[in-house]
Short mmCIF file of C-alpha atoms and ligand atoms in Angstrom, two decimals:
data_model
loop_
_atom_site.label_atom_id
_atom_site.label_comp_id
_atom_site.label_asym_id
_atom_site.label_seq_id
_atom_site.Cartn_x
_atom_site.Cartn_y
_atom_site.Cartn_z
CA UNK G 14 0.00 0.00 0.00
CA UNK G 15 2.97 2.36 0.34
CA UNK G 16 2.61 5.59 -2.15
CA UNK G 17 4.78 8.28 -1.98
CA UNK G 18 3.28 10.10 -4.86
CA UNK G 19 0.86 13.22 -3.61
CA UNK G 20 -2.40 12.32 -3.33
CA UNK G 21 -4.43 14.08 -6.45
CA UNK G 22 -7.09 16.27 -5.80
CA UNK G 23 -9.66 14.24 -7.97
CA UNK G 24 -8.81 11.07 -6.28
CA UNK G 25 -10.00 12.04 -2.72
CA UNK G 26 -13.56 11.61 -1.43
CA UNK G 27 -13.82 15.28 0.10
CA UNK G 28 -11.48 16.96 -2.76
CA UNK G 29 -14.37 19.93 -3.89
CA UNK G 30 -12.90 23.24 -2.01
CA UNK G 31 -9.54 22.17 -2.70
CA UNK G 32 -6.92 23.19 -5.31
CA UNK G 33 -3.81 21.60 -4.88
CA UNK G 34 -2.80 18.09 -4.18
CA UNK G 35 -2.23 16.07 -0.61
CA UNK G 36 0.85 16.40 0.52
CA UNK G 37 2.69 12.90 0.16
CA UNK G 38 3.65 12.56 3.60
CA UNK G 39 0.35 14.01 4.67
CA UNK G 40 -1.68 11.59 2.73
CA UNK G 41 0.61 8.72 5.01
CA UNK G 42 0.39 10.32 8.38
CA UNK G 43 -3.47 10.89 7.81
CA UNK G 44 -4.50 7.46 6.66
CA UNK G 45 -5.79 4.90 9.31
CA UNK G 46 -6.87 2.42 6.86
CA UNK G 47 -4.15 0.05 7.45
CA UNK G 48 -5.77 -0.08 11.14
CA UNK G 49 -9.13 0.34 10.29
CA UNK G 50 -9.59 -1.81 7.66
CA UNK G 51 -9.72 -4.97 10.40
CA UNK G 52 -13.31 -3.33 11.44
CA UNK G 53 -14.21 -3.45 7.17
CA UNK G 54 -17.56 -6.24 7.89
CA UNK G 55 -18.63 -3.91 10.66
CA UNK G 56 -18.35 -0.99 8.57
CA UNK G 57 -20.40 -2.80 5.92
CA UNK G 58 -22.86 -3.89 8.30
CA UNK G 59 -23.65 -0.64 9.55
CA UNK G 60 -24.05 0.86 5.95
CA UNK G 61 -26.43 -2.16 5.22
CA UNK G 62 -28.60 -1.29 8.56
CA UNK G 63 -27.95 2.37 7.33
CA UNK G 64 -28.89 1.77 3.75
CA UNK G 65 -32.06 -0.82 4.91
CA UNK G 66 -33.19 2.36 7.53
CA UNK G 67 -33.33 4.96 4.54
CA UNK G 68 -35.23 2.81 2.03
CA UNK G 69 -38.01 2.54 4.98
CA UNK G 70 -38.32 6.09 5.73
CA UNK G 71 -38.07 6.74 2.14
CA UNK G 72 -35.20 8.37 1.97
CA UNK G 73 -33.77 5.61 -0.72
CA UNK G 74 -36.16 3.61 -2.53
CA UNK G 75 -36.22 0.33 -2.46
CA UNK G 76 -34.91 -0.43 -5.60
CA UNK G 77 -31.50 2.42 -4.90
CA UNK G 78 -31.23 0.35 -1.25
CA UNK G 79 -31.27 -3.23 -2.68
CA UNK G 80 -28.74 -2.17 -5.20
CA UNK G 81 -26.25 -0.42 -2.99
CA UNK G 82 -27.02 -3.78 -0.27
CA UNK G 83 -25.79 -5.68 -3.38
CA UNK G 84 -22.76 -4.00 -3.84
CA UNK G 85 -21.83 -4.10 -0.52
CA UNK G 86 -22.19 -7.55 -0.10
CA UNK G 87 -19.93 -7.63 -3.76
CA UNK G 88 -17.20 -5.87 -1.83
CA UNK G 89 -17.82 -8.04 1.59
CA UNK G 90 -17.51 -11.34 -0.42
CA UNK G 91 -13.84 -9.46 -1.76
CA UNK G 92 -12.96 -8.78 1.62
CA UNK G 93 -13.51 -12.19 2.69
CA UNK G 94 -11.48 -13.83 -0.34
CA UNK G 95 -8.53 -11.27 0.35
CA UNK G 96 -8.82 -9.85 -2.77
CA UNK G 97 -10.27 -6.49 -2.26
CA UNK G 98 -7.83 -3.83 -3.07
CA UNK G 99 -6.88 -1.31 -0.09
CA UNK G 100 -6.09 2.57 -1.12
CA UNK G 101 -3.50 4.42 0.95
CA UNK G 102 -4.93 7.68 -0.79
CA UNK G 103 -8.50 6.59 0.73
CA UNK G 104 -7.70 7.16 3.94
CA UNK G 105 -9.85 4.58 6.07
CA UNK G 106 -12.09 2.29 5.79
CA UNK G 107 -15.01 3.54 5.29
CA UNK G 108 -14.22 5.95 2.45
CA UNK G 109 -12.27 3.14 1.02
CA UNK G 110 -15.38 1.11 0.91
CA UNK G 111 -17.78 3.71 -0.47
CA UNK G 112 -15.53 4.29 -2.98
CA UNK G 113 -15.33 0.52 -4.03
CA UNK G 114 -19.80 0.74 -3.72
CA UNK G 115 -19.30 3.84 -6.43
CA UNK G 116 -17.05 2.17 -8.72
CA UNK G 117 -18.89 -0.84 -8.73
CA UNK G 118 -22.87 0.60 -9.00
CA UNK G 119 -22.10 4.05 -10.17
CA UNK G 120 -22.80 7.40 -8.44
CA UNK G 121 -25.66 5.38 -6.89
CA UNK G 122 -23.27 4.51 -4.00
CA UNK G 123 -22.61 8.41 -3.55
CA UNK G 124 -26.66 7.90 -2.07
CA UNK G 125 -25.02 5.93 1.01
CA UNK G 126 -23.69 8.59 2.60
CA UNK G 127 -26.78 10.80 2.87
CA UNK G 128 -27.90 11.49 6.98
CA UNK G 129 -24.41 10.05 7.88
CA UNK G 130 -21.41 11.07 8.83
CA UNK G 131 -17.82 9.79 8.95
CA UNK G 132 -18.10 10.51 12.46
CA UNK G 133 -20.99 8.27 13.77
CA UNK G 134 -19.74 5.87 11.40
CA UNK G 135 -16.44 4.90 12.80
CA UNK G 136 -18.19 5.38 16.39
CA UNK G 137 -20.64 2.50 15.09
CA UNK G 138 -17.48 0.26 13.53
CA UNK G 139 -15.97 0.49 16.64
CA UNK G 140 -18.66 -0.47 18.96
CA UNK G 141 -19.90 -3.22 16.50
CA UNK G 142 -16.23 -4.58 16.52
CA UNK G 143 -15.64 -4.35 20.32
CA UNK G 144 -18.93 -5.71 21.19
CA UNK G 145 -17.79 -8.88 18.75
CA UNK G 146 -13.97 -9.17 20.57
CA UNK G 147 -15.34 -8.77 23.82
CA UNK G 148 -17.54 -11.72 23.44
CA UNK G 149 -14.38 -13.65 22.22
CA UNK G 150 -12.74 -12.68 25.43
CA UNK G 151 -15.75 -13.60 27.80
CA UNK G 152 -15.87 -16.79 26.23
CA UNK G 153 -11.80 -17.30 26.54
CA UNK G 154 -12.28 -15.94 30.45
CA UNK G 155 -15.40 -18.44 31.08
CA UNK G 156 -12.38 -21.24 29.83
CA UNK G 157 -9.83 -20.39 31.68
CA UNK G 158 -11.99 -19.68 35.12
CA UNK G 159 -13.33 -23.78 34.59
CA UNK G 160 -9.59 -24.74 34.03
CA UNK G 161 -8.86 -23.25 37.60
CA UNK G 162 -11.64 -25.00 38.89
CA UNK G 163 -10.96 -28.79 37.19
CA UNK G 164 -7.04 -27.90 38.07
CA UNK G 165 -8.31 -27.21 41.90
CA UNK G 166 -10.37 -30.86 41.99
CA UNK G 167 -7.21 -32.60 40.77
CA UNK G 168 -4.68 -31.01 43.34
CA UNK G 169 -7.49 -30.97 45.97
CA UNK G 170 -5.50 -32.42 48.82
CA UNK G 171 -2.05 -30.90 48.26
CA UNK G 172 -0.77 -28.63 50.87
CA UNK G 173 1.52 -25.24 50.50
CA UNK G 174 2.60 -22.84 51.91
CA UNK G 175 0.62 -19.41 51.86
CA UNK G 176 2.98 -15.96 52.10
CA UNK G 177 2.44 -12.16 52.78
CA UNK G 178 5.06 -10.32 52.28
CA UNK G 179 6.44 -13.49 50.57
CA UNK G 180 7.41 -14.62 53.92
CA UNK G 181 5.83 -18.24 54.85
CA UNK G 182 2.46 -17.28 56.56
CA UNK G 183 0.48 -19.82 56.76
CA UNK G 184 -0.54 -23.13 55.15
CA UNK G 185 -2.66 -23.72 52.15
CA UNK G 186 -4.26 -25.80 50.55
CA UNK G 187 -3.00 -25.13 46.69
CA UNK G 188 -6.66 -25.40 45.75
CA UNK G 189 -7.78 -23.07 47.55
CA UNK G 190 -4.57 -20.83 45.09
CA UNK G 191 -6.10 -21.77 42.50
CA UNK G 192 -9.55 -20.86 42.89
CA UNK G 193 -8.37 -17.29 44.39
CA UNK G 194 -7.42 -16.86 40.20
CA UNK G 195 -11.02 -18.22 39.68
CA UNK G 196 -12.50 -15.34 41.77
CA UNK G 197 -10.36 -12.64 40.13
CA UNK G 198 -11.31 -14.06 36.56
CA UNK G 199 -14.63 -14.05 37.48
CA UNK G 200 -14.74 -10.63 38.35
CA UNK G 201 -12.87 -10.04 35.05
CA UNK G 202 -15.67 -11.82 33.05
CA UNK G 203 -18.30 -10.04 34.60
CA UNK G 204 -16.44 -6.24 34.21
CA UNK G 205 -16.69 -7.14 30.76
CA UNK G 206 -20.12 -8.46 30.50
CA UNK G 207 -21.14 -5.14 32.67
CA UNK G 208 -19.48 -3.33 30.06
CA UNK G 209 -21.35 -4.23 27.23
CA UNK G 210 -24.41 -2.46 28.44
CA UNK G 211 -22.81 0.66 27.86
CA UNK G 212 -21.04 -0.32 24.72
CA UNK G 213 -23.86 -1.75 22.93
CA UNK G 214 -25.55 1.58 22.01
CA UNK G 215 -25.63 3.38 18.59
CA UNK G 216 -24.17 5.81 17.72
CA UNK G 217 -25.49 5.95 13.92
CA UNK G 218 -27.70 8.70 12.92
CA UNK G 219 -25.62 10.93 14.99
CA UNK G 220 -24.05 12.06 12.07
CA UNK G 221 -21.19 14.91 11.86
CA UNK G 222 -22.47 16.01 15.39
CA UNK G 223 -26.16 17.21 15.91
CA UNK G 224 -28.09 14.92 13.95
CA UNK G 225 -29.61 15.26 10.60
CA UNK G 226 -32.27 16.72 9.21
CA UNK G 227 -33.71 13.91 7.48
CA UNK G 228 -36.29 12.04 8.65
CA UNK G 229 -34.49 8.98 9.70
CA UNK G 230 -35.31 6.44 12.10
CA UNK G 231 -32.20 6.10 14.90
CA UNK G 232 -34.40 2.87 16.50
CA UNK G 233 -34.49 1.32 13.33
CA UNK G 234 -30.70 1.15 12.43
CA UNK G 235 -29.92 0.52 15.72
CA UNK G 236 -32.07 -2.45 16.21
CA UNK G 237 -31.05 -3.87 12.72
CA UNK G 238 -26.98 -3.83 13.79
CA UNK G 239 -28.33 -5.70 17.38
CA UNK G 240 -27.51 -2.34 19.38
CA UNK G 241 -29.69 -2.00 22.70
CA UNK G 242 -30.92 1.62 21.67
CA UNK G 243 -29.68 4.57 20.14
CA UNK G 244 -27.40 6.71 21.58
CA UNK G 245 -29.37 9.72 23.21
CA UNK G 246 -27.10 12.25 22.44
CA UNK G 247 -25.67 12.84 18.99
CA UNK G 248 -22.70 14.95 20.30
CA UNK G 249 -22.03 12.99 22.50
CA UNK G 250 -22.12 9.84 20.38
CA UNK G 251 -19.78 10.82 18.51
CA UNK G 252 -17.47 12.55 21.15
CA UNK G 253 -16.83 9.45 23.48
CA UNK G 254 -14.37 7.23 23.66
CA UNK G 255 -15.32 6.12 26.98
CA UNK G 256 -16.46 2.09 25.67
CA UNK G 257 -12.74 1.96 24.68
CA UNK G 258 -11.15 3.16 27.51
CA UNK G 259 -14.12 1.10 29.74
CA UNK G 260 -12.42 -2.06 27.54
CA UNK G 261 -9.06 -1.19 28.22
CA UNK G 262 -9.20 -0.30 31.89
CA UNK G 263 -10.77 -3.83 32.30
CA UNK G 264 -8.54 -5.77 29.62
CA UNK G 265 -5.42 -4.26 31.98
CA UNK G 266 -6.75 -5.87 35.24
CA UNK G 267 -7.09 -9.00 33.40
CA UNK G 268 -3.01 -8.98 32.18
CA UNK G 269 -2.45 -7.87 35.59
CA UNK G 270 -4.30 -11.03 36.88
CA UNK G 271 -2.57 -13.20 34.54
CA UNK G 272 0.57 -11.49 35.30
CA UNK G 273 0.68 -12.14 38.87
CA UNK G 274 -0.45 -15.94 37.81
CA UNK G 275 2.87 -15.61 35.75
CA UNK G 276 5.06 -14.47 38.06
CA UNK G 277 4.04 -17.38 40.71
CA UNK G 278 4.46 -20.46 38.05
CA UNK G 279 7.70 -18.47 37.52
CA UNK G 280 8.65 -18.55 41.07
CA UNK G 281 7.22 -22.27 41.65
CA UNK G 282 9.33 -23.67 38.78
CA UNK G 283 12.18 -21.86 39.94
CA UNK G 284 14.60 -24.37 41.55
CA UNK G 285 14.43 -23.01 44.94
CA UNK G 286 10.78 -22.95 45.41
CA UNK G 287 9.85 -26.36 43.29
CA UNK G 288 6.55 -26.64 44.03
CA UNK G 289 5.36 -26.99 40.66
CA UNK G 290 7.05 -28.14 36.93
CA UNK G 291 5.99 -26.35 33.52
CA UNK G 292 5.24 -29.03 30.73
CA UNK G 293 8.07 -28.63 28.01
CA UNK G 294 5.32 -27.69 25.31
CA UNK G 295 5.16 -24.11 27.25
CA UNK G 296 8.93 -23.40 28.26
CA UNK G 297 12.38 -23.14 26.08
CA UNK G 298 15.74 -23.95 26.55
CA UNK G 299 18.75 -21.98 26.58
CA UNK G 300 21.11 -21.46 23.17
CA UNK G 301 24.32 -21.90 26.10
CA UNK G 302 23.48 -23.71 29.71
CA UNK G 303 21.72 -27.51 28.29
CA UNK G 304 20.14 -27.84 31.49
CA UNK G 305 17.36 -25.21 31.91
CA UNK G 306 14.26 -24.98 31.07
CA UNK G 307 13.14 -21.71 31.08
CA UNK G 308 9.31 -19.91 31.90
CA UNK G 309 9.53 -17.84 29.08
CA UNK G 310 5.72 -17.71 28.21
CA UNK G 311 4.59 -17.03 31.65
CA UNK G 312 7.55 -14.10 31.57
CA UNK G 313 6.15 -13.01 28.26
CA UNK G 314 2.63 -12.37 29.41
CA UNK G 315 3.95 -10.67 32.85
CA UNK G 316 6.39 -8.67 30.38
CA UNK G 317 3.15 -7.51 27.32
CA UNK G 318 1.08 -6.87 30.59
CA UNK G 319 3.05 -3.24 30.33
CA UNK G 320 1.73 -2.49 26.82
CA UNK G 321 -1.83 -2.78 27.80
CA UNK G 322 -1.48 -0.77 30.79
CA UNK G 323 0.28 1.60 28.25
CA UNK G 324 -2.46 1.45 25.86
CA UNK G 325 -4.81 3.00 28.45
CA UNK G 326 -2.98 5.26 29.60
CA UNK G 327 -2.41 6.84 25.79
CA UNK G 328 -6.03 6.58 25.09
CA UNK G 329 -6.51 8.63 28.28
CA UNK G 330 -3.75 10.93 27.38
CA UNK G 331 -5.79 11.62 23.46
CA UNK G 332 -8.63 12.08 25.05
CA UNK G 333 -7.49 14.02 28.10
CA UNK G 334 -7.96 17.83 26.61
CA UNK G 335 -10.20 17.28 23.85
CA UNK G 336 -13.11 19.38 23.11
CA UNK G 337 -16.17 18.34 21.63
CA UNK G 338 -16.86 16.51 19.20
CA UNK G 339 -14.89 14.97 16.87
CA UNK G 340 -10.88 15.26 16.33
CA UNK G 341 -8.45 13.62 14.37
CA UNK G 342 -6.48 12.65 17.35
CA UNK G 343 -9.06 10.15 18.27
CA UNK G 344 -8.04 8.69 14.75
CA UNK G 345 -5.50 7.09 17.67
CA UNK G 346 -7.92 5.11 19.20
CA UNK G 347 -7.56 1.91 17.79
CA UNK G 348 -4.59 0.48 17.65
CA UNK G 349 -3.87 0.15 21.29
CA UNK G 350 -7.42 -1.86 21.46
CA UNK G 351 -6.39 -3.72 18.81
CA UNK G 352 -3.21 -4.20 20.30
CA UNK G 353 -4.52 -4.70 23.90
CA UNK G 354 -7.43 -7.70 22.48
CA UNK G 355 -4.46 -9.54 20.59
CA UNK G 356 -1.94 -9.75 23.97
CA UNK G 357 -5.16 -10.61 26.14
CA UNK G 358 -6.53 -13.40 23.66
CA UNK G 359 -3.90 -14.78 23.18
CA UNK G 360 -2.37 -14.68 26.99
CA UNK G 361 -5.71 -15.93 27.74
CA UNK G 362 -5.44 -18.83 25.72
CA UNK G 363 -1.56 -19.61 26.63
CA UNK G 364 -2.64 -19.62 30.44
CA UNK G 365 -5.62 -22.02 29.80
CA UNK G 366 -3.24 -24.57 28.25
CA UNK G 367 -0.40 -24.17 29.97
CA UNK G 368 -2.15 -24.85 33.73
CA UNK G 369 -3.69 -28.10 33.29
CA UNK G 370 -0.65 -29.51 31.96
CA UNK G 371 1.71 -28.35 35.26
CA UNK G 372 3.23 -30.73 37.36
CA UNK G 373 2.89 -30.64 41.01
CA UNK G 374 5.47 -31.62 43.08
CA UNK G 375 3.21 -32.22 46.17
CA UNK G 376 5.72 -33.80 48.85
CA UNK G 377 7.93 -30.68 48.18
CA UNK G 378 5.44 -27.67 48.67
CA UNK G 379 4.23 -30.14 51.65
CA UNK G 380 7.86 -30.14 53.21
CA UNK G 381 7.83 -25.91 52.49
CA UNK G 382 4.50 -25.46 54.20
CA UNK G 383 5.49 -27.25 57.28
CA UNK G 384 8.48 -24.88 57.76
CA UNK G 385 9.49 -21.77 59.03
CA UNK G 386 6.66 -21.50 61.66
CA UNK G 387 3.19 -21.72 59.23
CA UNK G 388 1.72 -23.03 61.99
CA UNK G 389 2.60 -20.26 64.59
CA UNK G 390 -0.58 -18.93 64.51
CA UNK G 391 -2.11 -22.40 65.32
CA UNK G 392 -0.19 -22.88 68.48
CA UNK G 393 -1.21 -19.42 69.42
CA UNK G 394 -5.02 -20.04 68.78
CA UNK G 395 -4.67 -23.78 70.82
CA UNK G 396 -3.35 -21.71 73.75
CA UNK G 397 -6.49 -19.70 73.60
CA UNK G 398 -8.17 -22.45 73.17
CA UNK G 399 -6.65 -23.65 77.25
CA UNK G 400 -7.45 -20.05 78.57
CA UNK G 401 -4.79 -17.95 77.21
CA UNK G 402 -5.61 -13.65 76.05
CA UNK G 403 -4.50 -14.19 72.15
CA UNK G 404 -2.13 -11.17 73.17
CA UNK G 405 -0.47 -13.62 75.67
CA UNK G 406 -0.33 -16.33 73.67
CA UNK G 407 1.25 -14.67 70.91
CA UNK G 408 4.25 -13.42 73.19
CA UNK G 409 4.54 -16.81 74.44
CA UNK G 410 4.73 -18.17 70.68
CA UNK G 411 7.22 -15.82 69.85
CA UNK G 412 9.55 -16.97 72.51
CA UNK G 413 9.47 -20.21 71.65
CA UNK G 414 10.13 -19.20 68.19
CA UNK G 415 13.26 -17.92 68.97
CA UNK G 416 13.79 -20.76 70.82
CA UNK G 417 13.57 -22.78 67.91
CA UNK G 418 16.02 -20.66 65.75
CA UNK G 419 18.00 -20.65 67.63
CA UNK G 420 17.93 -24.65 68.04
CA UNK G 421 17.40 -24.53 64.36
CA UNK G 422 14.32 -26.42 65.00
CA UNK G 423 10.82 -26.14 63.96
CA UNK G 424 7.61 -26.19 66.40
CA UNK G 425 6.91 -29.00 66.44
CA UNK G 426 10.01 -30.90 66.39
CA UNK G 427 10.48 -29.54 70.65
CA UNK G 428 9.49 -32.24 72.85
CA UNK G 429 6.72 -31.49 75.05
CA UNK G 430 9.56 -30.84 78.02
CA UNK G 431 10.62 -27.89 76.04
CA UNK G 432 7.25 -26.37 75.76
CA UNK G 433 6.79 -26.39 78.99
CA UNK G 434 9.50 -25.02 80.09
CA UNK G 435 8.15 -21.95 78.27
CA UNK G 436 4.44 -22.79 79.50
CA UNK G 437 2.95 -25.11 81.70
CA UNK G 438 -0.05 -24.57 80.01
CA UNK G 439 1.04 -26.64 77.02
CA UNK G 440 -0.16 -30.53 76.93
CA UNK G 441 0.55 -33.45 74.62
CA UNK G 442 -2.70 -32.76 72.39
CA UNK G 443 -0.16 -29.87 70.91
CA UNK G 444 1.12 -31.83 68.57
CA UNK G 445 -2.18 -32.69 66.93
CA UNK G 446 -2.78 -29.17 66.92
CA UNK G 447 0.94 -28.49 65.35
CA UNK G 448 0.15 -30.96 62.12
CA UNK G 449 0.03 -29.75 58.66
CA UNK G 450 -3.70 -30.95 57.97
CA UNK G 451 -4.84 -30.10 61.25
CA UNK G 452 -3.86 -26.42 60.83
CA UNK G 453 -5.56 -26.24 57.45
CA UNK G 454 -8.72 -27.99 58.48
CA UNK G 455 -9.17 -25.88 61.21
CA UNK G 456 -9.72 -22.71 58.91
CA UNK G 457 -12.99 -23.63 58.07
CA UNK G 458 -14.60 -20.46 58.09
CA UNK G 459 -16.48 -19.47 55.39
CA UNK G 460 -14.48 -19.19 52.18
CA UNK G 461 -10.99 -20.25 54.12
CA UNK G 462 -8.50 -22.78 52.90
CA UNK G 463 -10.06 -25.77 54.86
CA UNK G 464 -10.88 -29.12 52.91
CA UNK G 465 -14.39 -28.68 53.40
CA UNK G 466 -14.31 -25.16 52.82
CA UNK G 467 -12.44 -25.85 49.40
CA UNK G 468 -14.92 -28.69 48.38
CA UNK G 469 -17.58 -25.64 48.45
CA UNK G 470 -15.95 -23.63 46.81
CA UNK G 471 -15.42 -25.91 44.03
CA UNK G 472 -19.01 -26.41 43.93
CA UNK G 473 -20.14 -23.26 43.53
CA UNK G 474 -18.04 -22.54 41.07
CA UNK G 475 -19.12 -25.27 39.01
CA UNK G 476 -22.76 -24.73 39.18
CA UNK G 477 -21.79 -20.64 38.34
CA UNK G 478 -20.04 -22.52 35.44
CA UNK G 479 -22.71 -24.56 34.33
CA UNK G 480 -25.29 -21.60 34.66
CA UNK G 481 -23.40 -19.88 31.57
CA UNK G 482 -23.31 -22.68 29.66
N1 LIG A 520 -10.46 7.49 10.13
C1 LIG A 520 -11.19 8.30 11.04
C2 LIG A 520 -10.99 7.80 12.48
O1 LIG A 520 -10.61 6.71 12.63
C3 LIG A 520 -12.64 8.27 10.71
C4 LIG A 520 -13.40 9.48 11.11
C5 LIG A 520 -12.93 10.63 10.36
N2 LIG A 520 -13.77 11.75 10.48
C6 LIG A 520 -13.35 12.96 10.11
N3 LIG A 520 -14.19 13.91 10.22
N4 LIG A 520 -12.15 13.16 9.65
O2 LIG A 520 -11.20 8.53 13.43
#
């Protein structure tokens, strides 16, 4: 498509009050089309709905409307077959399309444009295409949330250790892990479904910026492209980016969400932690040391979580001073999206195969969990439990803690003699209340990491699972 030649004035859709010729490098800074163009069905369908809407009212007859529909769907079928010939000089899309309808059935297809703008029709593109992606990723969220939930019935059983501050805290159970990421994909799914209901309105019939004076019908296009309503406002329509930036803001807290699943397969694998082994299909070796085996697709989607979060932030930025209602800079608005729906697709789609296929190395992250004092806590709570003030207990814990570091011992390898010496209170039932399973099946509280508890949540997640379905 490159052309460095200046655009003539006869060639361009809007050429009338002009004299001289585009600018080369004007003509390539100004043109979107090699971004746009990926919206080219939705642009078609809206000038179809468009086209269909004027015929009713009138404004076309029928016979103008069924031709132009004709030769849209002639340049649709080109699309499709990767034949249909792109023009730099064009611009975008959608002039790039009319153009195509007017060489094909004459100045006939010059009709389209009548009670229409540019404006409301990239707006509508737009829309139409992020209603369609964000489907896609709904779908690709519902996937990944029922991996975490089959990968959490297969572990069920195996016991970690939990961290704040990435300090041992207290033991888990790591399906209880694993269906944290199903609550925060969840809530990712359901951002986006909220979203739509603000998305899925029309802007069409807005046209430049307050309306048209031809009797069309806004309910009737709208309806016809599967829009909830019209837009109420036709500055307005036309002025907003806020559906984009709506997508964005949530498609960020979903990298982030994958990204901090990332970085703790990345830390799991790693040879000091070794909780967990990555299946070969979804790591890579190294060109000079034979022996690793390295996370690089988990690092990748922790690493392209940055360009999303970058992508809002310039959408933000364009639209941060802007009056109303249309300017070129929002010509900028797409290609973070389209950026922003590839890396979350596909990091989506990577995570969803990658999990079920990990290894878990359950006597290891068994052995880490009953170290460096998870069950602290427990001992403190069992001294309650004989009478103690928690405050108390916790002081008396502590001792003993550094008791054991300095013995280089853990709780519950002191004898009983040993406790006691710290507290009389302290009987041989401690050591029941010191083991591993104990301490998590004690945290049965509602939504906490005991077996039970776990089992629950499983359940509810499958029937919220099912429910979509
Ligand atoms: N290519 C333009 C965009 O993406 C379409 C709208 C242009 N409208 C205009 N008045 N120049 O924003």
């Amino acid at each position: 498509m490159a052309n460095n030649k200046p655009t003539k004035k006869e060639s361009r859709m809007w050429g009338g009050r002009f004299s001289e010729d585009t600018d080369a490098l004007v003509q390539a800074f100004n043109a979107s089309v090699e971004v746009d163009k990926i919206m080219a069905l939705e642009d078609i369908a809206g000038s179809i709905a468009h086209a269909t809407m004027l015929a009713e009212q009138g404004i076309l007859t029928n016979v103008e409307a069924e031709e132009i529909i004709a030769g849209l769907a002639d340049i649709r079928a080109d699309i499709l077959a990767g034949v249909f010939e792109w023009k730099l000089e064009l611009e975008d899309v959608h002039m790039n399309i009319e153009r195509a309808l007017t060489e094909r059935i004459g100045p006939l297809g010059g009709k389209l444009h009548t009670a229409r703008s540019r404006n409301d029709q990239v707006a509508t593109d737009f829309r139409l295409w992020l209603k369609k992606e964000s489907l896609e990723i709904i779908n690709l969220l519902a996937n990944l949330r029922a991996v975490f939930v089959s990968s959490a019935e297969t572990h069920l059983g195996v016991i970690m250790p939990g961290y704040t501050h990435l300090q041992v805290a207290q033991p888990l159970l790591f399906s209880h892990h694993l269906l944290a990421y199903y609550e925060m994909f969840s809530r990712d799914q359901e951002r986006l479904e909220d979203s739509l209901k603000r998305l899925n309105i029309s802007p069409l019939g807005a046209g430049a910026l307050a309306g048209t004076g031809f009797p069309i019908n806004r309910k009737r296009s709208a309806e016809l492209l599967g829009f909830d309503r019209p837009a109420d406002n036709s500055l307005d329509a036309v002025s907003d980016r806020d559906f984009a930036l709506e997508f964005l803001a949530a498609a960020s807290i979903s990298m982030m969400h994958l990204s901090r699943l990332s970085e703790e397969l990345i830390l799991w694998s790693s040879q000091e932690f070794g909780f967990i082994s990555l299946p070969d299909s979804h790591t890579t070796g190294s060109s000079i040391m034979p022996q690793k085996k390295n996370p690089d697709v988990a690092e990748l989607i922790r690493g392209k979580t940055g360009r999303v979060y970058g992508h809002l932030m310039a959408l933000l930025t364009v639209m941060k001073a802007l009056p109303l209602a249309y300017n070129k800079d929002m010509q900028e608005d797409k290609e973070g999206v389209i950026d922003s729906i590839r890396t979350l697709k596909i990091s989506l789609r990577l995570s969803s195969d990658m999990l079920p296929k990990i290894k878990v190395n359950a006597e290891r992250s068994k052995h880490a969990a009953g170290r460096a004092f998870s069950n602290a806590t427990d001992l403190a709570d069992y001294l309650v439990g004989k009478g103690l003030p928690f405050r108390e207990a916790h002081e008396v814990v502590g001792r003993l803690v550094a008791y054991c570091l300095a013995q280089d011992k853990d709780l519950q390898d002191l004898t009983l003699g040993e406790m006691q010496s710290v507290l009389k209170l302290i009987e041989a039932d401690v050591f029941e209340a010191l083991k591993l399973e104990t301490v998590v099946n004690a945290r049965n509280s509602y939504g906490g990491t005991a077996l039970e508890q776990v089992r629950i949540q499983i359940e509810r997640a499958k029937e919220a699972l099912d429910l979509q379905e």
